[in-house]
Coordinates of C-alpha atoms and ligand atoms in Angstrom, one line a residue:
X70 CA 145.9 79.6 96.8
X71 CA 144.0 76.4 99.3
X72 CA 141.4 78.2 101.1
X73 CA 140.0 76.1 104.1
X74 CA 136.9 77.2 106.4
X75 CA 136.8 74.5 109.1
X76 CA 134.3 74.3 111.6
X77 CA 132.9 77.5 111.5
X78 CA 129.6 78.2 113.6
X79 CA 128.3 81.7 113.6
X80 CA 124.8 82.7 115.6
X81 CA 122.6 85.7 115.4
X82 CA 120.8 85.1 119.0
X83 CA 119.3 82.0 119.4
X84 CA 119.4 81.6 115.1
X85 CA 122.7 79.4 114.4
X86 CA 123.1 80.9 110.9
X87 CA 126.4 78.7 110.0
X88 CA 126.8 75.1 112.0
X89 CA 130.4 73.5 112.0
X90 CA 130.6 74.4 108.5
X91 CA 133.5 72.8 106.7
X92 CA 134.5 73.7 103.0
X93 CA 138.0 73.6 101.0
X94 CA 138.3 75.4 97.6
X95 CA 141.8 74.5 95.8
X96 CA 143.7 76.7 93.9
X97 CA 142.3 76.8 90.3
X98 CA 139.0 75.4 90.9
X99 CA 135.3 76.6 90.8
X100 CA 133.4 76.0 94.1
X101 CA 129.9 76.6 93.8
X102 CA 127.7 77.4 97.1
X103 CA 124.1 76.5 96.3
X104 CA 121.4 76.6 99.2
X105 CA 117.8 78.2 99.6
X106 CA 117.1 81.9 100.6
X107 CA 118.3 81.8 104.3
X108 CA 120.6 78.8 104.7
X109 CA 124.0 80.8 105.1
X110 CA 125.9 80.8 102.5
X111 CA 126.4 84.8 102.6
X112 CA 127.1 84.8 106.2
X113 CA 129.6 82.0 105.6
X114 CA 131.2 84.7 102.8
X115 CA 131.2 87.5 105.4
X116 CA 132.8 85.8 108.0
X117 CA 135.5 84.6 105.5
X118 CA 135.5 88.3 104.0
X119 CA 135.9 89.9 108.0
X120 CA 132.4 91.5 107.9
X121 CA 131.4 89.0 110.6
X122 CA 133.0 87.4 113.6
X123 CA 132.6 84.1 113.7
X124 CA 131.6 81.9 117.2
X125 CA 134.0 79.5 116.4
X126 CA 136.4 77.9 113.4
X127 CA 139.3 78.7 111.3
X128 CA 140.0 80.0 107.9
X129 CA 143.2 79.0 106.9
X130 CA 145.1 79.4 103.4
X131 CA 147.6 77.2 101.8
X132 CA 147.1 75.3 105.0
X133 CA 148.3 77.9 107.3
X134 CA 145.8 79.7 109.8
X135 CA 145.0 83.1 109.0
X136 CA 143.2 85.5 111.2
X137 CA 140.7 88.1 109.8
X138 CA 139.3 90.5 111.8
X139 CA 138.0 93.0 108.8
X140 CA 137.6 93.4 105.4
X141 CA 141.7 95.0 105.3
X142 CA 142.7 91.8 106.3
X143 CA 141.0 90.0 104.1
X144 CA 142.4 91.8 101.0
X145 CA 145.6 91.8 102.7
X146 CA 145.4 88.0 102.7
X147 CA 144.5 87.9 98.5
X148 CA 140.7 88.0 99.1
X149 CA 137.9 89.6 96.8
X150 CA 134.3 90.2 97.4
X151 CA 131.7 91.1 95.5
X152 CA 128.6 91.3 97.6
X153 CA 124.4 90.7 97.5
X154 CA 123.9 93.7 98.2
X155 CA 126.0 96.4 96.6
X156 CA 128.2 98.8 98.5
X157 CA 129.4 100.9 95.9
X158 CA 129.3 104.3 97.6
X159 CA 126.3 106.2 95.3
X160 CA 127.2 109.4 94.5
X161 CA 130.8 108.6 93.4
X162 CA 131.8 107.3 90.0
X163 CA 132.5 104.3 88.4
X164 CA 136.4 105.0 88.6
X165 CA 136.3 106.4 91.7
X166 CA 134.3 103.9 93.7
X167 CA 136.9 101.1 92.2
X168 CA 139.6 102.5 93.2
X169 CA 138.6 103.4 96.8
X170 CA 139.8 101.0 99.1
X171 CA 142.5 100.0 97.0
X172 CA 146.5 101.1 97.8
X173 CA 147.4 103.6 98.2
X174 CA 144.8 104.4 100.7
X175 CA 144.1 108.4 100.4
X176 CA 141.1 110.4 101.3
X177 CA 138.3 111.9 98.7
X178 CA 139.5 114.7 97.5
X179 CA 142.9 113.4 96.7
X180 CA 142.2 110.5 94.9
X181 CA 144.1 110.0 91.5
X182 CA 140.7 111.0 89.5
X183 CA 142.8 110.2 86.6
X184 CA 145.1 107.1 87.2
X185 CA 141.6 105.8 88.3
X186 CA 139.9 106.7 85.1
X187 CA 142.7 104.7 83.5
X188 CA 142.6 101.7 85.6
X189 CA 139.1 101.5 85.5
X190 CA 139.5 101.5 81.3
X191 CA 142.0 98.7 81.3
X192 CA 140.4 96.7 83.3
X193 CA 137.0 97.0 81.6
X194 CA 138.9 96.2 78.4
X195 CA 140.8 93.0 79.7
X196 CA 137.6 91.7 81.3
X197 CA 135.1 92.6 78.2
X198 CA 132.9 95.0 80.6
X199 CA 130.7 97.9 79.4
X200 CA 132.1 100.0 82.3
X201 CA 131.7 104.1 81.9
X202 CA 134.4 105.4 84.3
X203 CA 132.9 108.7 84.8
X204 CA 129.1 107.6 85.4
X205 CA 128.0 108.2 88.8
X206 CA 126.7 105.3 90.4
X207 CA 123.1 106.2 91.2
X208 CA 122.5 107.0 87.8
X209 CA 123.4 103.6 86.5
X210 CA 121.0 100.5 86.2
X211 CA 121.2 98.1 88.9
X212 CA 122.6 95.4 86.2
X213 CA 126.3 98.4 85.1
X214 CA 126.2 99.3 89.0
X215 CA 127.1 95.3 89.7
X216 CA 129.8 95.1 86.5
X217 CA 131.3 98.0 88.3
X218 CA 131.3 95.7 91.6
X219 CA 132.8 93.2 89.9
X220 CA 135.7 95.0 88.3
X221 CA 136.7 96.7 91.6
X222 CA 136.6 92.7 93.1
X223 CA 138.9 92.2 90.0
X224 CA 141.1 95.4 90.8
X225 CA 142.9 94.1 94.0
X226 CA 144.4 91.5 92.2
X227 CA 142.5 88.7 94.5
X228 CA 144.0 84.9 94.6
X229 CA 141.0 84.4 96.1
X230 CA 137.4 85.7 94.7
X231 CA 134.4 85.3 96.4
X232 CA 131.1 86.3 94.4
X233 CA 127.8 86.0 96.0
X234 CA 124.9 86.5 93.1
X235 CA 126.8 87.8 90.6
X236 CA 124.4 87.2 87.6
X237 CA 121.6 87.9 89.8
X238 CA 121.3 91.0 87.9
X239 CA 123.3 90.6 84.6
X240 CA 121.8 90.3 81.6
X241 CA 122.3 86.7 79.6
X242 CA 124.8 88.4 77.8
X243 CA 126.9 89.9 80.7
X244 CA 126.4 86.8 82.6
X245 CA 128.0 84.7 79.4
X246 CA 131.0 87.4 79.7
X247 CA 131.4 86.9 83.3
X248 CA 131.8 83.1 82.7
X249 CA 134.4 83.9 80.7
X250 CA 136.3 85.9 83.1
X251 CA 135.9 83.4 85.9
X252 CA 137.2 80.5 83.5
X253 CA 139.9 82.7 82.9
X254 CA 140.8 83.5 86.3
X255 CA 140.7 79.5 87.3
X256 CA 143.2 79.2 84.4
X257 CA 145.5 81.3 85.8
X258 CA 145.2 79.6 88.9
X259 CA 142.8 81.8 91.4
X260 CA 140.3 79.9 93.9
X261 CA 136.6 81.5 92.8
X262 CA 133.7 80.9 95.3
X263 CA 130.7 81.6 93.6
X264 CA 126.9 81.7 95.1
X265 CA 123.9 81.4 92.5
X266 CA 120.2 80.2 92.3
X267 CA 120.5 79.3 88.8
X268 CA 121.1 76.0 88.7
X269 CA 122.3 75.7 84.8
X270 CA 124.9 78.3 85.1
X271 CA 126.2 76.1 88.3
X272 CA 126.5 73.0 86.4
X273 CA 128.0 75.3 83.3
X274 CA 130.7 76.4 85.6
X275 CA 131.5 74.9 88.2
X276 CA 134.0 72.4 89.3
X277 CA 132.3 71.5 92.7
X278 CA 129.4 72.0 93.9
X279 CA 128.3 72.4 98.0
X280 CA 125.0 72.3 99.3
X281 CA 124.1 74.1 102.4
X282 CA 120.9 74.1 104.2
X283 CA 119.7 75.3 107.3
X284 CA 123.2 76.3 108.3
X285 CA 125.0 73.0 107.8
X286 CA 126.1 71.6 104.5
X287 CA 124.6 69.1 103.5
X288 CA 126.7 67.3 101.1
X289 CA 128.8 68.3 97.4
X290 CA 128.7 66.7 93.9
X291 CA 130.2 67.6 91.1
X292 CA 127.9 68.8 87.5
X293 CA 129.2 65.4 86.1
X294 CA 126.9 63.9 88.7
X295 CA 124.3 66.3 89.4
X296 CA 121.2 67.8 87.2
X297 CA 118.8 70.5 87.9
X298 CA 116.4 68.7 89.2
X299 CA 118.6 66.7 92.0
X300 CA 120.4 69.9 93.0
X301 CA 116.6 71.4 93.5
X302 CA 115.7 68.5 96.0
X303 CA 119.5 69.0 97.6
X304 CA 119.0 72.7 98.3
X305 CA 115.3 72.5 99.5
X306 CA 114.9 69.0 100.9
X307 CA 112.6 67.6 98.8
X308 CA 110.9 67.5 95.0
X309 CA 110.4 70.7 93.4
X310 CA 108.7 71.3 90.4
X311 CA 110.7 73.3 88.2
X312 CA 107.8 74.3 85.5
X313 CA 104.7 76.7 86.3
X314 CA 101.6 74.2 86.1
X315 CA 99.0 76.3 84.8
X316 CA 95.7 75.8 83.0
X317 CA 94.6 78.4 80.0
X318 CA 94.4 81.3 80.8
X319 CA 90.7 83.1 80.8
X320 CA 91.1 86.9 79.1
X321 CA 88.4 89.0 80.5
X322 CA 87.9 92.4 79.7
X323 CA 90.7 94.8 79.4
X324 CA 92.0 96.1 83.0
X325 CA 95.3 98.1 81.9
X326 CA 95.2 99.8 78.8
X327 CA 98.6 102.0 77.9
X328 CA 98.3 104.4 74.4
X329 CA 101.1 105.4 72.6
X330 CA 103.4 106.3 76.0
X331 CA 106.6 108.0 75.8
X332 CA 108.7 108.2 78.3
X333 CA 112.3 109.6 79.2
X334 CA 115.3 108.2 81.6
X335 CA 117.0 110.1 84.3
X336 CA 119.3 111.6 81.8
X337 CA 116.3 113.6 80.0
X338 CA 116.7 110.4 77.3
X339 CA 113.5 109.3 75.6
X340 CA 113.9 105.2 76.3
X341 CA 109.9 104.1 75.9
X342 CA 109.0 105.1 72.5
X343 CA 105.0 104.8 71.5
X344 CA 104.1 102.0 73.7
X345 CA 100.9 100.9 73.5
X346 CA 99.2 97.8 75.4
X347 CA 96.1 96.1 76.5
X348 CA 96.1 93.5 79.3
X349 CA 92.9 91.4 80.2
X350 CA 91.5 90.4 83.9
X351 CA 92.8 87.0 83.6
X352 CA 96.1 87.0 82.0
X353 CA 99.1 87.5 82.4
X354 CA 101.1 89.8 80.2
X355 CA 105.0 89.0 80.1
X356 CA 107.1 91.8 79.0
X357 CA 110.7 89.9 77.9
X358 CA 113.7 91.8 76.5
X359 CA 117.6 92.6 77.8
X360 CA 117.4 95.1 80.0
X361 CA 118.2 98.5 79.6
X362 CA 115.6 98.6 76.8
X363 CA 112.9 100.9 78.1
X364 CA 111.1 98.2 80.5
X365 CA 112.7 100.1 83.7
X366 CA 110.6 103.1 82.8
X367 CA 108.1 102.0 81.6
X368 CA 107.1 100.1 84.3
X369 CA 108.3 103.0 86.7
X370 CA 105.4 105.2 84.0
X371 CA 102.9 102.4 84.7
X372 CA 102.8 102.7 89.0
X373 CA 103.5 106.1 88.9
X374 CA 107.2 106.6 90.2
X375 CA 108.1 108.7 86.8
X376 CA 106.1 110.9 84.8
X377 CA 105.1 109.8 81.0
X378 CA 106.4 112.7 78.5
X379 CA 102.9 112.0 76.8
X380 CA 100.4 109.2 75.9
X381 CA 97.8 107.6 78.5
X382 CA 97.5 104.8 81.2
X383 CA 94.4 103.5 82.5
X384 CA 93.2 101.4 84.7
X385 CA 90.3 99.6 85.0
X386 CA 89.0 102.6 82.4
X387 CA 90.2 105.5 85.2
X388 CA 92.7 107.6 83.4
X389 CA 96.1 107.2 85.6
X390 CA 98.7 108.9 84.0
X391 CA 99.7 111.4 85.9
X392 CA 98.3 109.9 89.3
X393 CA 101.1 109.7 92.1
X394 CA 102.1 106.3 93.2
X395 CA 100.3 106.8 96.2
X396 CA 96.9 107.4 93.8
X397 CA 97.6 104.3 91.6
X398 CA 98.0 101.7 94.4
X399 CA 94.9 103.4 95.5
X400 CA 93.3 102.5 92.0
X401 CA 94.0 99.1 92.2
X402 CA 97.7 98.4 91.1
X403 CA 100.2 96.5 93.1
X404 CA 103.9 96.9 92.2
X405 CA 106.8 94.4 92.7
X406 CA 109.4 96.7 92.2
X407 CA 112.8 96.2 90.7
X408 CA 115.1 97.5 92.8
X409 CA 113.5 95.8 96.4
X410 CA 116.4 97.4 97.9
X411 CA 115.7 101.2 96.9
X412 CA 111.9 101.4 96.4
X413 CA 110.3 98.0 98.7
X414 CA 111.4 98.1 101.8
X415 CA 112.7 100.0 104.5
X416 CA 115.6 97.8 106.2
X417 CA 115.4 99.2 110.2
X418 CA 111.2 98.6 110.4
X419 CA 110.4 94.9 111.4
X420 CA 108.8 92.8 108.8
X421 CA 105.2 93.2 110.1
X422 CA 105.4 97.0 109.7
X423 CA 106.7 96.6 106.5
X424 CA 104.3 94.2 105.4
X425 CA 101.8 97.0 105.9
X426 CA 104.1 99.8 104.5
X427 CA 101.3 101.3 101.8
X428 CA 98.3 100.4 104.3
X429 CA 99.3 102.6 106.9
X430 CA 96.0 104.7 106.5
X431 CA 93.8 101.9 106.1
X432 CA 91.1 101.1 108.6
X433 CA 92.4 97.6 109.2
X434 CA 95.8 98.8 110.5
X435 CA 94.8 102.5 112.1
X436 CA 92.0 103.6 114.3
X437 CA 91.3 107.4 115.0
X438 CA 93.9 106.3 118.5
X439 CA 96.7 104.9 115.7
X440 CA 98.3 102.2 114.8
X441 CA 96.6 98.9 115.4
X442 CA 99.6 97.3 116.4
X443 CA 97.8 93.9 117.4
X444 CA 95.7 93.6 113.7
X445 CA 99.3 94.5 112.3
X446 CA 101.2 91.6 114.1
X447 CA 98.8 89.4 112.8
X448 CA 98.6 90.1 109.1
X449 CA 102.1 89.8 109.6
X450 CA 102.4 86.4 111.5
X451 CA 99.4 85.2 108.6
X452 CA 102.0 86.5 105.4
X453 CA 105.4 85.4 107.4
X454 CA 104.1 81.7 107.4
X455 CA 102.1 81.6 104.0
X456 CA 105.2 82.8 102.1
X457 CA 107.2 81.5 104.4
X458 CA 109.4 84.2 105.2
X459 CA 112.1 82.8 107.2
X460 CA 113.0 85.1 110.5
X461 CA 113.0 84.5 114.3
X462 CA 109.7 86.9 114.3
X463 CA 107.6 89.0 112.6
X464 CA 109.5 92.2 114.5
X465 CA 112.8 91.4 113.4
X466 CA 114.8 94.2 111.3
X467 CA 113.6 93.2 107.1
X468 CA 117.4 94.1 106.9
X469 CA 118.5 91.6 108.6
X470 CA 116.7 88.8 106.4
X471 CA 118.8 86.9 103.9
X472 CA 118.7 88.5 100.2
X473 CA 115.7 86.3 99.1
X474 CA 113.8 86.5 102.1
X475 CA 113.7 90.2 102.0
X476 CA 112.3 89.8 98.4
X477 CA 109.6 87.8 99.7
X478 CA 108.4 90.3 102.0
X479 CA 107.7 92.7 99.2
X480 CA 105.7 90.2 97.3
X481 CA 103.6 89.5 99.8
X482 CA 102.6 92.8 100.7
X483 CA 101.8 93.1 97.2
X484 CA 100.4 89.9 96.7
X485 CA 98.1 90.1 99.6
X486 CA 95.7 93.7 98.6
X487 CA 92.9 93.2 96.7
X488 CA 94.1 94.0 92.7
X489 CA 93.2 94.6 90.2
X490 CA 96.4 95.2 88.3
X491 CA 99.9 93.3 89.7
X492 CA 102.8 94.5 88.0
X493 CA 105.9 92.4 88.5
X494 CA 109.1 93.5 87.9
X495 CA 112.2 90.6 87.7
X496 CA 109.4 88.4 90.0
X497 CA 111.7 86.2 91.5
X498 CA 115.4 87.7 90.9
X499 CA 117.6 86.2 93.9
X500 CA 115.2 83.5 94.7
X501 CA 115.9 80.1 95.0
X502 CA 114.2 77.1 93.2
X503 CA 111.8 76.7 96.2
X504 CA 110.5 80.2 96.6
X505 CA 110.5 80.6 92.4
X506 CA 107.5 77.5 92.1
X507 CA 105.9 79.2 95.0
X508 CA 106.4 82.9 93.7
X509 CA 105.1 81.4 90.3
X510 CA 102.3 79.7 91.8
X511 CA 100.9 82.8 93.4
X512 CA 101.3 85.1 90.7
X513 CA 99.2 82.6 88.3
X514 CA 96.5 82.4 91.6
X515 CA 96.1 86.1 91.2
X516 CA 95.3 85.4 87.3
X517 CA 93.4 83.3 88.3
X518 CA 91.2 85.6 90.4
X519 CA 91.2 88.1 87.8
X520 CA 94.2 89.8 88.5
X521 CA 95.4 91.4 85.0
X522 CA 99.3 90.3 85.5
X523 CA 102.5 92.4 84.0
X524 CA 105.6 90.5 84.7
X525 CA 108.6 92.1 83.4
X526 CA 111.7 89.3 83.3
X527 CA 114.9 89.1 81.6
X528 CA 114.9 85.5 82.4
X529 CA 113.6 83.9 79.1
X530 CA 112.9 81.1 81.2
X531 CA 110.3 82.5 83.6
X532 CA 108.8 84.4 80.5
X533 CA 107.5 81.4 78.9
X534 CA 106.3 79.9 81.9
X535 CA 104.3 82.6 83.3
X536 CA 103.3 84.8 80.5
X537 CA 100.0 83.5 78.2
X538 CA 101.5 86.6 76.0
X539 CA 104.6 87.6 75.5
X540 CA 105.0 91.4 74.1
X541 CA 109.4 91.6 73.7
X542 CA 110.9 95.4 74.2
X543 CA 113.5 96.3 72.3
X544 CA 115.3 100.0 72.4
X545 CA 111.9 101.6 73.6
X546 CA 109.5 99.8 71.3
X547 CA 107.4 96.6 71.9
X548 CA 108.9 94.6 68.9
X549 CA 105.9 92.2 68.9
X550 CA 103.6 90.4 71.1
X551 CA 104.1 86.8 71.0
X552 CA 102.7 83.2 71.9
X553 CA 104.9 82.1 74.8
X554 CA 105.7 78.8 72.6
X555 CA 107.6 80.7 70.2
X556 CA 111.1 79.2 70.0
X557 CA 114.1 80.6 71.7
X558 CA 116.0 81.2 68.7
X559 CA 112.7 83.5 67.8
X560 CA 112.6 85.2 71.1
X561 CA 116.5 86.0 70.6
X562 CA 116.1 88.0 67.3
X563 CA 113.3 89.9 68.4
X564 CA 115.1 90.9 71.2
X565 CA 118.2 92.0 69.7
X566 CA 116.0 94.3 67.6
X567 CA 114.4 92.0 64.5
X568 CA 110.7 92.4 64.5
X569 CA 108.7 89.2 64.9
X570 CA 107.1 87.3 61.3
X571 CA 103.8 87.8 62.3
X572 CA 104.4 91.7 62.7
X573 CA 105.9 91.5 58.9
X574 CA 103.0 89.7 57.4
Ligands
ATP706 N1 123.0 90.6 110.7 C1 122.1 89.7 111.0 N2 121.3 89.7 112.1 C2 120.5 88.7 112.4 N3 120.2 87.6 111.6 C3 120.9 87.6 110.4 C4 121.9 88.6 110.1 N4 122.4 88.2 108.9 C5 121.8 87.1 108.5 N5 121.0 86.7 109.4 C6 120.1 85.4 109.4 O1 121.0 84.3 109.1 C7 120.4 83.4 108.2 C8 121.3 83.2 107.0 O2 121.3 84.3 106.2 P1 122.2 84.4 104.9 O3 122.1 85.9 104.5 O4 123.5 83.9 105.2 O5 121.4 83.5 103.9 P2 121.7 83.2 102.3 O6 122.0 81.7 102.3 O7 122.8 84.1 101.8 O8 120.3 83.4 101.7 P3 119.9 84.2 100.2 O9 119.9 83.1 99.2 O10 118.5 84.6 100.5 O11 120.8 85.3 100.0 C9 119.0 84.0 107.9 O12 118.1 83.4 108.7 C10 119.2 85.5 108.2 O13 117.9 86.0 108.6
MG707 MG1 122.7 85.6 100.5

């Protein structure tokens, strides 16, 4: 099916979030939406999805106006979503939560539990998806929960599929199998609208590419006419440097130090087997690997969210392993977590209160007569314009922010304590090529200032640039701890589970 937005304009208060905005996506054809953290390209997706009413415009398909006034309509009309943020419904499963909201249309307890057990199978067959139908959602890693997204997009039988940051979270692997899928579904004809910061899987895939920026677009090219580097200065308006300038780095002494840890999943699963690691004041550590290979928990062992099963972490020589989370940010660690969403922020509180979220006790922010609300405006005026968090203030809602600009927030809270250990988990996930050469920038400023530096990443990409070692996980065990300017084809082995040639010598 044509798909045509014209003209659409939608404000939050005085903030025009979508100006005039004009896009056609013919049938068969890949439309890429590229544009930095902020510029509206999911509000443009909710309003076309029902989720938001537009000021003014039109949606119209195979030329004929359409009106949709909520997400019903939208499917009604052959539309698909898969969202930034999930909305899988947590404690359901996989089957379940796929076919909710599909026909026919029946409450909890009477859902087909088995019919949906079945669909769920086929469809995770046809599309090449490692989908378990009966895993409840919460228990699933963030990258299953978003195949499980994307199969119940793919379970209405959409002409028209809209997916914003769909590899955001995938693993190389999943992300290769998705491309698949979508090439696929333009074959057979379907109109696919698909938002990513990554530029190379943008020119892999798409057929046309629009630019937006600050709520209008600003032009669209074609990969046959575009590279990385001139959709970077599209998106952001001017030059970006897509490779981490950095000088040696200066190894002091040993900050973190991690003995033989074990630690178990959710499921009573032991998925860190005998890590042990050292990281200097001065370095930065980069922990590469697919994920689902133990660098959740260990990381989630390293700030305290889970308990090791045995071994020992220390910090700056002060044994930490069974410290709270609340005891290890007091020792000096600062945490980026994964999951921003879950364990970062807490959406209704405005951006200055959450840029002081673990400093609530702290002198600078309360007085024996509480909060310093003036000293807390102003540390978050100070971190809302060096990281250049884009909102109409520091007291609006973090959940209102766009995806990356949420993300931003988190880093710098934890950016801006005094550290002595910052552990980074997928840095700059959902960030676009802007924010990623700042992000990068400030994480190799901390190593600078002595910061002993854990960044976990299952982009190879940002491994080699950041990292000044490189230790590669693999089903619980560190398979070897690398020179960053080991090749790819290297890295690849040793993370499917090959142990590196120095570790053989
Ligand atoms: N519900 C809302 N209330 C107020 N402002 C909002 C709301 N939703 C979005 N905005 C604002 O509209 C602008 C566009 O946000 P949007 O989420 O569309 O950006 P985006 O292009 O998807 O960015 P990202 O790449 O970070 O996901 C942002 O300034 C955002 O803060
Ligand atoms: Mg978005």
């Amino acid at each position: 099916m044509k798909l045509e937005l014209r003209g659409i304009t939608k404000r939050f208060g005085d903030l025009v979030a979508n100006n005039n905005i004009n896009l056609v996506v013919e049938p068969g054809q890949i439309h890429c939406l590229l544009g930095e953290n902020g510029a509206g390209k999911s509000t443009l997706m909710n309003v076309l999805y029902g989720l938001l009413t537009p000021d003014s415009g039109e949606i119209l398909i195979n030329d004929e106006p359409i009106t949709i006034s909520d997400p019903k309509d939208a499917v009604a009309h052959g539309i698909g979503m898969v969202h930034q943020h999930f909305m899988l419904i947590p404690v359901f499963t996989a089957a379940e939560n796929v076919i909710l909201g599909s026909e026919p249309v029946r409450p909890w307890p009477l859902l087909d539990h088995r019919a949906a057990k079945k669909t769920v199978g086929e469809l995770s067959e046809r599309y090449g998806f490692d989908v378990d139908a009966d895993a409840v959602i919460e228990d699933l890693p963030i990258g299953a929960q978003q195949r499980v997204e994307i199969l119940k997009a793919l379970s209405h039988e959409a002409e028209i599929l809209v997916l914003d940051e769909p590899t955001a979270v995938l693993t190389p692997q999943e992300t290769d199998a998705l491309i698949e899928v979508l090439q696929e579904l333009k074959a057979q004809g379907k109109s696919i609208i698909f938002i990513s910061h990554k530029l190379r899987e943008v020119l892999a895939l798409a057929d046309v590419i629009t630019v937006i920026r600050l709520g209008e677009v600003v032009g669209s090219t074609t990969p046959a006419q575009a590279t990385t580097t001139s959709l970077a200065s599209m998106m952001v308006g001017r030059d970006v440097n897509l490779v981490v300038d950095k000088a040696p780095a200066k190894p002091g002494e040993v900050v973190l130090k991690v003995d033989d840890l074990f630690v178990e999943d959710d499921r009573g699963l032991t998925t860190v087997k005998g890590v042990s690691l050292e990281v200097r004041a001065g370095e930065v550590l980069a922990i590469a690997g697919v994920q689902g290979n133990g660098q959740t928990e260990l990381i989630e062992a390293l700030t305290g969210m889970r308990r090791a099963t045995s071994g020992r972490v220390a910090v700056g020589g002060v044994d930490t392993t069974k410290r709270s989370v609340r005891g290890i940010l007091d020792a000096g660690v600062g945490h980026v977590p994964e999951d921003r969403q879950e364990h970062g922020l807490i959406p209704s509180f405005s951006i200055a209160d959450n840029l002081v979220l673990d400093q609530i006790d702290d002198p600078k922010f309360a007085g024996r007569f509480g909060r310093k609300l003036k000293a807390i405006r102003e540390n978050g005026e100070h971190l809302r314009t060096q990281f250049d968090v884009r909102s109409p203030s520091v007291d609006t809602p973090v959940g209102s922010l766009s995806g990356g600009n949420q993300q931003k927030v988190v880093m710098a809270r934890e950016l801006s304590r005094d550290l002595k250990v910052l552990i980074c988990a997928q840095p700059t996930r959902g960030l676009d090529v802007g924010s990623i050469e700042f992000m990068h920038r400030q994480i190799i400023e901390n190593r600078d200032r002595g910061v002993a530096v854990v960044v976990v990443s299952s982009e190879l990409d940002e491994v080699i640039a950041l990292g000044d070692r490189v230790a590669v996980m693999y089903d619980g065990v560190i398979q070897g701890i690398v020179d960053p300017s080991t090749s790819r084809e290297e890295f690849g082995m040793m993370m499917a589970g090959a142990r590196s040639e120095e570790e053989m010598a």
